[in-house]
């Protein structure tokens, strides 16, 4: 019965659900959904030149169209990548078929990197394999390109995209560094350990004997090649170092000798550590090459040559293979300009001549065709295909057994009808001139100067092409790229020339001393000790050569003396102006000097004891404020006090900052010199009185502050 009842109900319900179709209208089309646009940068804030990628969930980017509504602030490409142009806000419109357009707001700011992250702490790869470093710079959207460098390119190399390639079994360090500074003005760095193969190989022992070394870099490397040294090893340490070839000028002789002295008694690990420290110093930032950096480059060049000699020793201990060549050097470099045209598309190196120094003590000038037979390999070789026009690179002359790599630079140019600048004219401060004849093979020229240089110019015949510019000490750059070509020429053989200066040996008398007063503390208090450790002094010779000394140790080593000893303690008798004189006596007993005036202040006389406030009225109201002994002591120690409990009549509350004049007296009743333009911070109701003869650091002065209370 129950089942029969359920069936009856079901039949009735079915009947009720029958709906006639006649006269019923069609259903409306569903509404189009609005596109919801997402940004790869969650904050939707990007940097000038920074980027964010836009997307819509469930729709391929290729099906979307993007449009910037303000291209001056930011642009967007067909892949949905938004690039900031200048500070501001911009709307990006995104459209797709059968969907309502979506809009996303992007803000462009001037961002600074806050953090650098590298996913890999240690990277393990096989020899010949590649792996990319996973890097990220915060905040998202910041424009911050990175640089990558390897501590040992023989073990692992890294390209500008952060792709690491294993070259040989061993370990190396890859440094990742931001090219933009953070808010503190610092570059951010991370270091990744790279292990190729099974890790650090047995690279042999530093064994006794005489070993030659070829440097990997130097200040004048491109023009003069590497430094070459000879070392004597004993007991796994450097016993002695001798210079075979130096590439820097005589200004660096003193530093070079100090480096050689330091190396004596050091083992291979100590040399390696020092070299890495120096290289890291050079990688501290994109600053112009100054004298300090130049000295560091010199140290790196010489130390890398010593390291190379040690590596040769360790290699021999491992493979026992005779190293028949001590060193190589260029007699004639291959042409720096390599031409790509109808007449040829290959390297032309056959005019190269090299000096080869053999183990038996003999040397020989070897032409290109005989280099290989004498143990010197070349890469790329003569006749090998040239890379694309505009390419620059290095040609390597190597001796594998002796771990020698002697590179030289080249430019690939289109072969047409080149014209070549013919001379560089140097004009000195004394109006005399010197001409350097130019050839078709070199664009870098060295010149030993003995006088102060006023300007440089480059010529084609008698026609001036351009003036030289100098932004780096000891270097002039000459750009003729925009100079008018001769009638029958289609391009300049070299567009850019470089003049590298090397101070000539200058033993002429010192005629002038100059003190950089910014490097010298000039204001002292009674009881202070005189300190000129960091003084910068320039000595100018009669020939115009400038010798720069950046600390007192270097000054005194050169022979400069001072009339006041370092550490001299100033007394009451010194109060006021006192002269500090630096002198130098030439070999002919003539003497030059320069005097700097110091200010010695007796601050005890400038400690405030009483303040007189006088109202600017016909019948003035006088307020006397006595400063306690405790506050006087605090002022002497800290240079600043805050007075409490100062009261003034209520009637002055509205204009007290202008209603009074002030006098400050010491304990002897002497009026002190106070700041003339006394200012008040009205909102804070604070008066500040500066004691001008009580000096503090950073050009600040002693200060009294108080907040008066107004009473009836």
XYZ file of C-alpha atoms in Angstrom:
712
model
C 0.000 0.000 0.000
C 2.824 2.393 0.866
C 4.462 1.814 -2.547
C 1.163 2.369 -4.408
C 0.715 5.657 -2.539
C 4.241 6.876 -3.508
C 3.610 6.089 -7.194
C 0.317 8.016 -7.158
C 1.993 11.061 -5.661
C 4.778 10.906 -8.237
C 2.226 10.766 -11.120
C 0.387 13.788 -9.732
C 3.636 15.780 -9.400
C 4.662 14.967 -12.954
C 1.364 16.230 -14.192
C 1.754 19.464 -12.282
C 5.218 20.029 -13.822
C 4.009 19.949 -17.446
C 4.378 23.526 -18.727
C 3.020 24.672 -22.089
C 5.686 26.110 -24.428
C 3.547 28.331 -26.576
C 4.211 32.077 -26.160
C 7.334 31.767 -23.929
C 10.299 34.143 -24.841
C 13.923 32.921 -25.240
C 16.335 33.202 -22.234
C 18.689 36.250 -22.176
C 22.394 35.834 -23.041
C 24.589 35.517 -19.939
C 26.399 38.688 -18.940
C 30.092 38.980 -19.947
C 32.449 38.690 -17.016
C 34.953 41.474 -16.426
C 38.621 40.521 -16.742
C 40.433 40.313 -13.420
C 44.021 41.347 -14.141
C 46.838 40.043 -11.956
C 50.361 41.443 -11.497
C 53.484 39.356 -10.889
C 54.456 42.107 -8.435
C 51.894 41.831 -5.665
C 52.283 45.455 -4.528
C 51.646 46.707 -8.101
C 54.571 49.091 -7.563
C 57.495 49.013 -9.969
C 60.723 50.920 -10.411
C 61.753 53.257 -13.204
C 62.990 50.666 -15.762
C 61.475 48.017 -13.467
C 58.985 45.430 -14.749
C 55.906 43.428 -13.815
C 54.146 40.760 -15.873
C 50.335 40.992 -16.221
C 48.093 37.943 -16.585
C 44.466 36.799 -16.391
C 43.745 33.454 -14.753
C 42.421 30.885 -17.251
C 43.312 32.907 -20.377
C 46.545 32.548 -22.332
C 48.575 35.733 -22.649
C 48.531 35.373 -26.454
C 44.722 35.804 -26.320
C 44.997 39.109 -24.435
C 45.681 42.627 -25.651
C 47.376 45.217 -23.463
C 47.358 49.020 -23.657
C 48.985 51.654 -21.453
C 46.772 54.691 -20.875
C 49.855 56.821 -20.084
C 52.960 55.760 -21.988
C 55.011 58.511 -20.387
C 54.696 56.752 -17.016
C 54.850 53.103 -18.177
C 54.684 51.031 -21.371
C 53.389 47.514 -21.898
C 54.271 45.020 -24.654
C 52.216 42.250 -26.256
C 53.493 39.771 -23.675
C 51.964 41.825 -20.873
C 55.254 43.080 -19.483
C 54.881 46.563 -18.012
C 58.055 48.708 -17.883
C 58.289 51.869 -15.757
C 59.385 55.079 -17.504
C 59.001 57.838 -14.889
C 57.436 58.329 -11.452
C 53.632 58.393 -11.418
C 50.510 56.215 -11.682
C 49.195 54.544 -14.817
C 46.229 52.384 -15.821
C 46.830 49.367 -18.044
C 43.788 48.212 -20.037
C 43.502 44.503 -20.849
C 40.993 43.127 -23.395
C 39.936 39.689 -24.611
C 37.145 38.334 -26.832
C 33.753 37.768 -25.146
C 34.930 39.432 -21.921
C 34.588 42.913 -20.524
C 37.934 44.791 -20.474
C 39.849 44.833 -17.228
C 41.994 47.643 -15.826
C 44.889 47.455 -13.387
C 46.581 50.410 -11.715
C 50.385 50.397 -11.590
C 52.471 52.835 -9.566
C 55.985 53.771 -10.726
C 58.434 54.887 -8.035
C 62.172 55.402 -7.694
C 62.957 52.174 -5.831
C 66.197 50.972 -4.265
C 67.155 47.313 -3.757
C 66.641 46.100 -0.201
C 67.776 42.479 -0.433
C 69.603 40.105 -2.775
C 68.782 36.413 -2.575
C 70.397 33.467 -4.362
C 68.584 30.150 -4.003
C 71.732 28.059 -4.362
C 74.185 28.275 -1.456
C 76.338 25.576 -3.038
C 76.141 24.590 -6.711
C 77.372 21.147 -7.787
C 77.874 20.569 -11.509
C 79.812 18.207 -13.731
C 82.721 19.250 -15.913
C 81.386 20.686 -19.208
C 77.840 21.121 -17.829
C 75.947 24.371 -17.207
C 73.575 25.578 -14.503
C 71.827 28.892 -13.973
C 71.893 30.712 -10.656
C 68.433 31.420 -9.268
C 68.567 35.051 -8.140
C 65.977 37.459 -6.822
C 66.207 41.105 -5.810
C 63.725 42.669 -3.402
C 61.445 44.532 -3.514
C 59.536 43.072 -6.447
C 59.513 45.416 -9.432
C 62.860 47.045 -8.647
C 65.233 47.612 -11.570
C 68.494 46.121 -10.447
C 70.733 44.288 -12.940
C 73.358 41.957 -11.513
C 76.993 41.249 -12.218
C 78.620 37.856 -11.838
C 82.287 36.986 -11.372
C 84.241 33.806 -10.748
C 87.182 33.553 -8.355
C 88.769 30.895 -10.583
C 87.795 30.825 -14.262
C 89.924 27.719 -14.771
C 87.461 25.794 -12.551
C 84.142 27.507 -13.375
C 83.042 30.423 -15.524
C 79.906 32.514 -15.274
C 78.300 34.691 -17.950
C 76.372 37.942 -17.601
C 73.093 36.008 -17.312
C 74.362 34.038 -14.289
C 74.901 30.765 -16.182
C 77.745 28.803 -14.583
C 79.825 26.336 -16.603
C 82.117 23.715 -15.099
C 85.598 23.814 -16.683
C 87.667 21.497 -14.498
C 87.324 19.509 -11.290
C 87.677 21.758 -8.281
C 86.016 24.547 -6.347
C 85.385 28.205 -7.108
C 83.404 31.093 -5.668
C 80.826 32.953 -7.751
C 80.143 36.470 -6.526
C 76.737 37.943 -7.345
C 76.560 41.712 -6.993
C 73.885 44.337 -7.614
C 74.716 47.118 -10.076
C 72.431 49.490 -8.164
C 73.084 50.730 -4.621
C 70.657 50.474 -1.713
C 69.483 53.475 0.326
C 72.681 53.318 2.361
C 74.723 53.750 -0.842
C 76.007 50.163 -0.798
C 76.033 47.384 -3.372
C 74.510 44.075 -2.241
C 76.548 40.887 -2.697
C 76.117 37.128 -2.297
C 78.646 34.361 -2.777
C 77.884 30.882 -4.126
C 80.309 27.993 -3.732
C 80.643 25.996 -6.964
C 81.883 22.428 -6.836
C 82.838 20.941 -10.207
C 83.157 17.170 -10.314
C 84.118 15.692 -6.991
C 85.278 18.947 -5.502
C 88.644 20.364 -4.666
C 91.362 18.424 -6.490
C 94.824 17.695 -5.303
C 96.622 20.595 -6.958
C 100.067 19.553 -5.859
C 102.535 20.950 -3.352
C 104.488 24.200 -3.409
C 107.981 22.778 -3.995
C 111.423 24.306 -3.778
C 113.205 25.790 -6.769
C 113.138 28.763 -9.134
C 109.815 29.480 -10.834
C 108.634 32.120 -13.297
C 105.160 33.681 -13.153
C 103.018 35.644 -15.608
C 100.381 38.020 -14.184
C 96.680 37.873 -15.046
C 96.007 41.633 -14.957
C 97.540 45.056 -14.244
C 96.787 48.785 -14.480
C 98.358 48.965 -17.997
C 97.493 45.409 -18.986
C 95.827 46.201 -22.328
C 98.748 48.307 -23.518
C 101.776 46.664 -21.923
C 100.663 43.136 -21.126
C 101.214 41.311 -17.821
C 103.826 41.620 -15.103
C 106.423 38.847 -15.085
C 108.330 37.737 -11.971
C 110.769 35.085 -10.844
C 110.510 33.533 -7.380
C 112.753 31.311 -5.332
C 110.917 28.815 -3.119
C 112.261 27.068 -0.036
C 110.385 24.916 2.470
C 107.000 25.539 0.814
C 107.354 29.313 1.139
C 108.553 32.224 -0.997
C 112.210 32.925 -0.257
C 112.796 35.735 -2.761
C 111.069 37.628 -5.596
C 112.728 39.244 -8.623
C 111.119 41.474 -11.243
C 111.480 40.299 -14.856
C 109.048 42.765 -16.425
C 106.983 45.543 -14.884
C 104.101 47.154 -16.744
C 103.460 50.108 -14.417
C 105.383 53.357 -14.078
C 108.063 54.112 -11.501
C 105.518 55.819 -9.202
C 104.530 52.347 -8.022
C 108.083 51.112 -7.353
C 107.842 51.737 -3.617
C 104.562 49.809 -3.284
C 105.891 47.008 -5.487
C 108.985 46.639 -3.302
C 106.830 46.573 -0.148
C 104.661 43.843 -1.716
C 107.716 41.772 -2.623
C 108.998 42.125 0.947
C 105.615 41.040 2.319
C 105.555 37.930 0.090
C 108.844 36.649 1.445
C 108.175 33.875 3.958
C 104.561 33.397 2.813
C 103.059 30.140 1.602
C 100.658 29.586 -1.294
C 97.497 29.916 0.813
C 98.574 33.276 2.252
C 99.296 34.620 -1.244
C 95.911 33.384 -2.513
C 94.062 35.000 0.395
C 95.779 38.356 -0.091
C 95.028 38.313 -3.839
C 91.330 37.630 -3.213
C 91.174 40.509 -0.710
C 92.712 42.900 -3.241
C 90.356 41.773 -6.029
C 87.373 42.196 -3.712
C 88.537 45.728 -2.980
C 88.559 46.516 -6.707
C 85.046 45.088 -7.034
C 83.648 47.484 -4.397
C 81.959 49.710 -6.881
C 81.808 51.394 -10.312
C 83.949 54.315 -9.229
C 86.497 55.839 -11.608
C 90.009 54.443 -11.430
C 91.862 56.719 -9.016
C 95.409 56.609 -7.704
C 94.419 54.306 -4.868
C 92.656 51.915 -7.222
C 95.620 52.161 -9.605
C 97.957 51.117 -6.802
C 95.656 48.211 -5.970
C 95.603 47.146 -9.638
C 99.391 47.206 -9.565
C 99.443 45.020 -6.463
C 96.974 42.597 -8.064
C 99.098 42.409 -11.236
C 102.287 41.588 -9.362
C 100.618 39.281 -6.840
C 98.836 37.361 -9.629
C 102.246 36.855 -11.294
C 103.623 35.461 -8.018
C 100.553 33.239 -7.681
C 101.100 31.968 -11.224
C 104.700 31.021 -10.337
C 103.432 29.113 -7.283
C 100.818 27.318 -9.396
C 103.547 26.292 -11.834
C 105.515 24.856 -8.922
C 102.486 22.900 -7.681
C 101.685 21.681 -11.187
C 105.204 20.327 -11.599
C 104.994 18.531 -8.233
C 101.867 16.802 -9.469
C 102.640 15.881 -13.093
C 106.496 16.050 -13.061
C 106.301 17.520 -16.567
C 109.191 19.729 -17.640
C 108.258 23.414 -18.205
C 110.572 24.397 -21.056
C 109.422 28.019 -21.389
C 109.963 30.526 -18.569
C 107.903 33.335 -20.093
C 106.763 34.954 -23.321
C 106.197 38.577 -24.342
C 105.236 40.526 -27.453
C 107.855 42.018 -29.735
C 105.111 42.920 -32.215
C 101.449 42.474 -31.375
C 98.940 41.390 -33.999
C 96.840 44.218 -35.413
C 94.115 45.287 -33.000
C 91.868 45.998 -36.000
C 90.621 42.814 -37.672
C 88.694 43.510 -40.895
C 85.606 41.746 -42.176
C 84.927 42.330 -45.867
C 85.154 41.157 -49.456
C 88.901 40.676 -49.229
C 88.708 38.425 -46.208
C 86.637 37.281 -43.236
C 89.377 35.698 -41.149
C 91.897 36.668 -38.468
C 95.141 38.199 -39.794
C 97.819 37.408 -37.234
C 100.826 36.482 -39.336
C 102.720 39.716 -38.592
C 103.007 38.755 -34.887
C 106.458 38.394 -33.335
C 106.975 37.074 -29.785
C 109.941 36.935 -27.451
C 110.235 33.424 -25.981
C 112.424 32.870 -22.909
C 113.457 29.222 -22.540
C 114.358 27.244 -19.425
C 118.012 27.000 -20.474
C 118.315 30.813 -20.189
C 118.207 31.579 -23.932
C 115.667 33.912 -25.565
C 114.489 34.078 -29.154
C 112.252 36.351 -31.247
C 109.753 33.986 -32.874
C 107.485 34.855 -35.822
C 103.880 33.674 -35.899
C 104.458 30.713 -38.214
C 107.091 29.296 -35.846
C 105.245 29.869 -32.565
C 103.605 26.457 -32.354
C 106.889 24.697 -33.079
C 108.396 26.595 -30.162
C 105.615 25.615 -27.749
C 103.292 28.643 -28.032
C 99.658 28.049 -29.021
C 97.320 30.747 -30.388
C 93.532 30.974 -30.077
C 91.854 32.009 -32.296
C 94.426 31.106 -34.924
C 95.466 32.978 -38.041
C 92.927 32.270 -40.783
C 90.077 31.270 -38.427
C 86.669 32.934 -39.038
C 86.024 36.362 -37.575
C 83.002 36.987 -35.313
C 80.349 39.546 -36.231
C 81.243 43.129 -37.124
C 81.525 45.275 -34.027
C 82.725 42.389 -31.867
C 85.598 42.867 -29.438
C 87.598 40.162 -27.798
C 90.949 38.689 -26.865
C 93.488 36.649 -28.823
C 95.247 34.264 -26.411
C 98.887 33.216 -26.742
C 99.318 30.310 -24.343
C 101.914 27.836 -23.108
C 99.883 25.077 -21.480
C 102.725 23.312 -19.655
C 103.893 26.624 -18.125
C 100.390 27.938 -17.307
C 101.041 31.071 -19.398
C 98.226 33.064 -20.988
C 99.238 36.235 -22.864
C 96.122 37.920 -24.343
C 95.842 40.883 -26.681
C 92.668 42.759 -27.646
C 91.017 43.069 -31.062
C 88.093 44.869 -32.720
C 86.230 43.488 -35.749
C 85.486 46.170 -38.329
C 83.897 46.247 -41.745
C 86.453 46.480 -44.481
C 85.871 49.525 -46.609
C 88.237 52.446 -47.049
C 89.541 53.323 -43.626
C 91.266 56.527 -42.700
C 93.574 56.691 -39.737
C 94.342 59.515 -37.384
C 97.972 60.450 -37.873
C 99.146 62.084 -34.647
C 98.316 63.035 -31.073
C 99.617 66.428 -29.946
C 100.286 66.964 -26.233
C 100.398 70.564 -25.014
C 102.073 71.189 -21.659
C 101.314 73.926 -19.134
C 104.482 75.739 -20.209
C 103.027 75.923 -23.803
C 105.561 73.444 -25.235
C 104.243 70.578 -27.341
C 105.037 66.954 -28.083
C 103.757 64.908 -31.052
C 103.091 61.170 -31.052
C 102.916 59.561 -34.505
C 100.103 57.033 -34.827
C 100.067 53.758 -36.762
C 97.332 51.497 -38.101
C 97.890 48.745 -35.582
C 97.363 50.395 -32.200
C 94.714 52.560 -30.577
C 96.371 52.608 -27.128
C 99.613 54.592 -26.752
C 101.944 55.052 -23.794
C 103.810 58.257 -23.004
C 106.246 59.055 -20.203
C 105.612 62.656 -19.183
C 107.887 64.927 -17.193
C 105.781 68.121 -17.178
C 102.248 69.076 -16.308
C 99.912 68.467 -19.260
C 97.372 71.127 -20.262
C 95.537 69.370 -23.105
C 95.706 66.673 -25.779
C 94.467 66.788 -29.404
C 94.255 64.254 -32.220
C 94.875 65.104 -35.895
C 94.541 63.832 -39.438
C 97.488 65.554 -41.088
C 97.141 69.210 -40.073
C 93.365 68.976 -39.444
C 92.295 68.617 -35.829
C 89.743 65.854 -35.290
C 88.969 66.101 -31.566
C 90.159 67.218 -28.151
C 91.135 64.633 -25.581
C 89.201 64.207 -22.345
C 90.407 62.851 -19.017
C 88.226 61.455 -16.241
C 90.740 58.932 -14.892
C 94.192 59.954 -13.641
C 97.006 59.154 -16.063
C 94.631 58.505 -18.961
C 93.344 60.656 -21.886
C 90.585 59.417 -24.210
C 90.238 60.769 -27.760
C 86.946 60.165 -29.576
C 86.992 60.826 -33.346
C 83.756 58.960 -34.116
C 81.984 62.228 -35.037
C 84.922 63.808 -36.874
C 84.581 64.539 -40.588
C 86.127 61.825 -42.765
C 88.648 62.503 -45.552
C 87.107 62.651 -49.013
C 88.013 59.116 -50.138
C 87.379 57.334 -46.820
C 84.275 55.494 -45.659
C 85.146 55.098 -41.972
C 87.814 55.679 -39.355
C 90.175 52.778 -38.782
C 89.828 53.386 -35.042
C 87.063 55.553 -33.645
C 88.580 55.774 -30.197
C 92.151 56.268 -29.065
C 93.648 56.162 -25.604
C 96.754 57.829 -24.272
C 98.111 56.144 -21.135
C 100.532 58.311 -19.187
C 103.497 57.099 -17.237
C 105.306 59.676 -15.118
C 108.933 59.854 -16.156
C 111.567 59.577 -13.478
C 111.554 63.078 -12.004
C 114.334 63.879 -9.558
C 114.067 67.636 -9.914
C 113.651 69.801 -6.834
C 110.354 70.107 -5.029
C 109.196 73.688 -5.611
C 105.798 73.677 -3.903
C 103.859 71.854 -1.201
C 100.072 71.832 -1.041
C 97.972 70.610 1.891
C 94.425 69.414 1.347
C 92.939 71.170 4.377
C 89.857 68.932 4.211
C 92.148 66.041 5.270
C 93.372 67.912 8.328
C 91.613 68.733 11.593
C 92.132 72.455 12.172
C 90.104 73.215 15.301
C 91.187 71.939 18.705
C 90.424 72.569 22.349
C 92.972 73.105 25.112
C 93.951 69.619 26.291
C 93.449 67.963 22.839
C 96.317 66.151 21.082
C 97.443 67.153 17.597
C 96.730 64.491 14.954
C 97.611 64.656 11.264
C 97.793 60.900 10.470
C 95.470 61.251 7.443
C 96.874 64.470 6.001
C 96.967 64.668 2.170
C 99.983 66.552 0.807
C 100.905 67.136 -2.831
C 104.512 67.919 -3.725
C 105.049 69.589 -7.118
C 108.468 69.362 -8.779
C 110.179 72.014 -10.858
C 109.226 69.963 -13.940
C 105.550 69.990 -12.933
C 105.237 66.381 -11.730
C 102.831 65.997 -8.828
C 103.657 63.495 -6.103
C 100.604 62.649 -3.985
C 100.821 61.425 -0.401
C 97.613 60.323 1.308
C 98.837 59.843 4.905
C 101.574 61.079 7.222
C 103.509 57.805 7.061
C 103.985 58.256 3.291
C 104.794 61.973 3.770
C 107.473 61.332 6.383
C 108.942 58.432 4.356
C 109.359 60.860 1.440
C 111.115 63.354 3.739
C 108.405 65.855 4.712
C 108.685 67.171 8.279
C 106.394 69.156 10.607
C 107.206 71.862 13.163
C 104.752 70.379 15.675
C 105.092 66.757 16.682
C 102.173 64.420 16.194
C 100.535 63.965 19.614
C 101.481 67.469 20.790
C 99.082 68.429 23.629
C 97.657 71.968 23.466
C 97.868 74.129 26.612
C 96.340 77.437 27.742
C 99.334 79.182 26.195
C 98.365 77.821 22.752
C 94.877 79.325 22.832
C 94.117 81.267 19.672
C 95.751 80.767 16.256
C 98.702 78.399 16.036
C 100.738 77.562 12.924
C 101.369 74.031 11.719
C 104.131 74.038 9.086
C 105.088 71.165 6.773
C 108.545 71.392 5.170
C 110.740 69.544 2.683
C 114.481 70.013 2.159
C 115.847 69.306 -1.334
C 119.260 67.728 -1.917
C 120.727 71.163 -2.662
C 119.482 72.309 0.799
C 116.773 74.539 -0.640
C 113.624 74.239 1.408
C 109.911 74.576 0.642
C 107.130 74.724 3.169
C 103.416 75.245 3.566
C 101.678 76.560 6.673
C 98.211 75.760 7.935
C 96.636 77.814 10.704
C 95.035 75.922 13.556
C 92.478 77.359 15.955
C 92.964 76.377 19.602
C 90.043 77.284 21.829
C 89.947 77.431 25.602
C 86.474 76.029 26.126
C 86.667 76.438 29.924
C 86.265 80.166 29.357
C 83.210 79.497 27.193
C 81.133 77.477 29.632
C 77.883 79.389 30.327
C 77.096 80.254 33.932
C 74.313 82.825 33.621
C 71.683 83.918 31.064
C 70.204 87.430 31.046
C 66.859 87.789 29.275
C 65.860 91.422 28.722
C 62.473 92.400 27.307
C 62.378 94.908 24.484
C 60.275 97.467 26.398
C 60.710 101.063 27.625
C 60.874 99.750 31.139
C 62.470 96.359 30.453
C 61.772 93.236 32.398
C 64.961 91.358 33.208
C 65.052 87.606 33.812
C 68.246 86.137 35.264
C 68.838 82.407 34.869
C 71.657 80.899 36.921
C 73.150 77.689 35.506
C 74.009 75.179 38.218
C 77.482 73.690 38.711
C 76.068 70.325 37.701
C 74.726 71.706 34.404
C 78.014 73.522 33.762
C 79.894 70.244 34.137
C 77.417 68.511 31.831
C 77.832 71.299 29.254
C 81.620 70.926 29.375
C 81.387 67.153 28.806
C 78.461 66.954 26.368
C 78.302 70.422 24.809
C 74.537 70.545 25.431
C 72.174 71.143 28.389
C 68.423 71.393 28.842
C 67.309 73.763 31.617
C 64.224 72.956 33.651
C 61.827 75.111 35.665
C 62.274 78.383 33.738
C 59.265 80.681 34.288
C 58.183 83.869 32.501
C 55.230 86.245 33.051
C 52.036 85.202 31.280
C 51.946 88.411 29.238
C 54.929 87.270 27.160
C 53.466 83.906 26.153
C 52.186 85.046 22.758
C 55.398 86.684 21.511
C 58.203 85.613 23.803
C 60.366 84.434 20.904
C 60.770 88.042 19.729
C 60.159 89.909 22.967
C 63.610 89.340 24.481
C 67.269 89.874 23.811
C 69.800 87.541 25.398
C 73.229 87.661 27.006
C 75.201 84.673 28.230
C 77.979 85.125 30.812
C 80.693 82.781 32.120
C 81.687 82.461 35.791
C 83.993 85.482 35.463
C 81.162 87.645 34.173
C 82.619 87.685 30.651
C 79.973 87.871 27.915
C 80.113 84.913 25.546
C 79.734 84.936 21.787
C 76.308 83.473 21.024
C 74.489 82.778 17.803
C 73.065 85.997 16.422
C 69.951 84.562 14.804
C 68.382 82.929 17.845
C 65.487 80.787 16.727
C 62.638 79.232 18.599
C 60.548 76.273 17.676
C 57.219 77.859 18.471
C 55.195 74.638 18.413
C 57.555 72.946 20.808
C 58.105 76.192 22.718
C 61.859 75.581 22.903
C 64.584 78.216 22.845
C 68.043 77.312 21.560
C 71.132 79.425 22.300
C 74.356 78.410 20.529
C 77.752 79.190 22.143
C 79.871 79.923 19.079
C 83.270 79.629 20.779
C 82.498 76.153 22.110
C 83.112 73.997 18.976
C 81.794 70.461 18.553
C 82.082 67.888 15.765
C 80.534 68.425 12.308
C 80.566 72.234 12.537
C 78.202 72.231 15.515
C 78.458 74.391 18.646
C 77.614 74.140 22.346
C 73.899 74.558 22.929
C 71.536 75.634 25.747
C 67.866 74.704 25.456
C 64.867 75.390 27.677
C 61.089 75.387 27.543
C 59.680 78.266 29.683
C 56.536 77.998 31.731
C 54.253 81.055 31.735
C 52.693 82.088 35.041
C 50.474 84.929 36.261
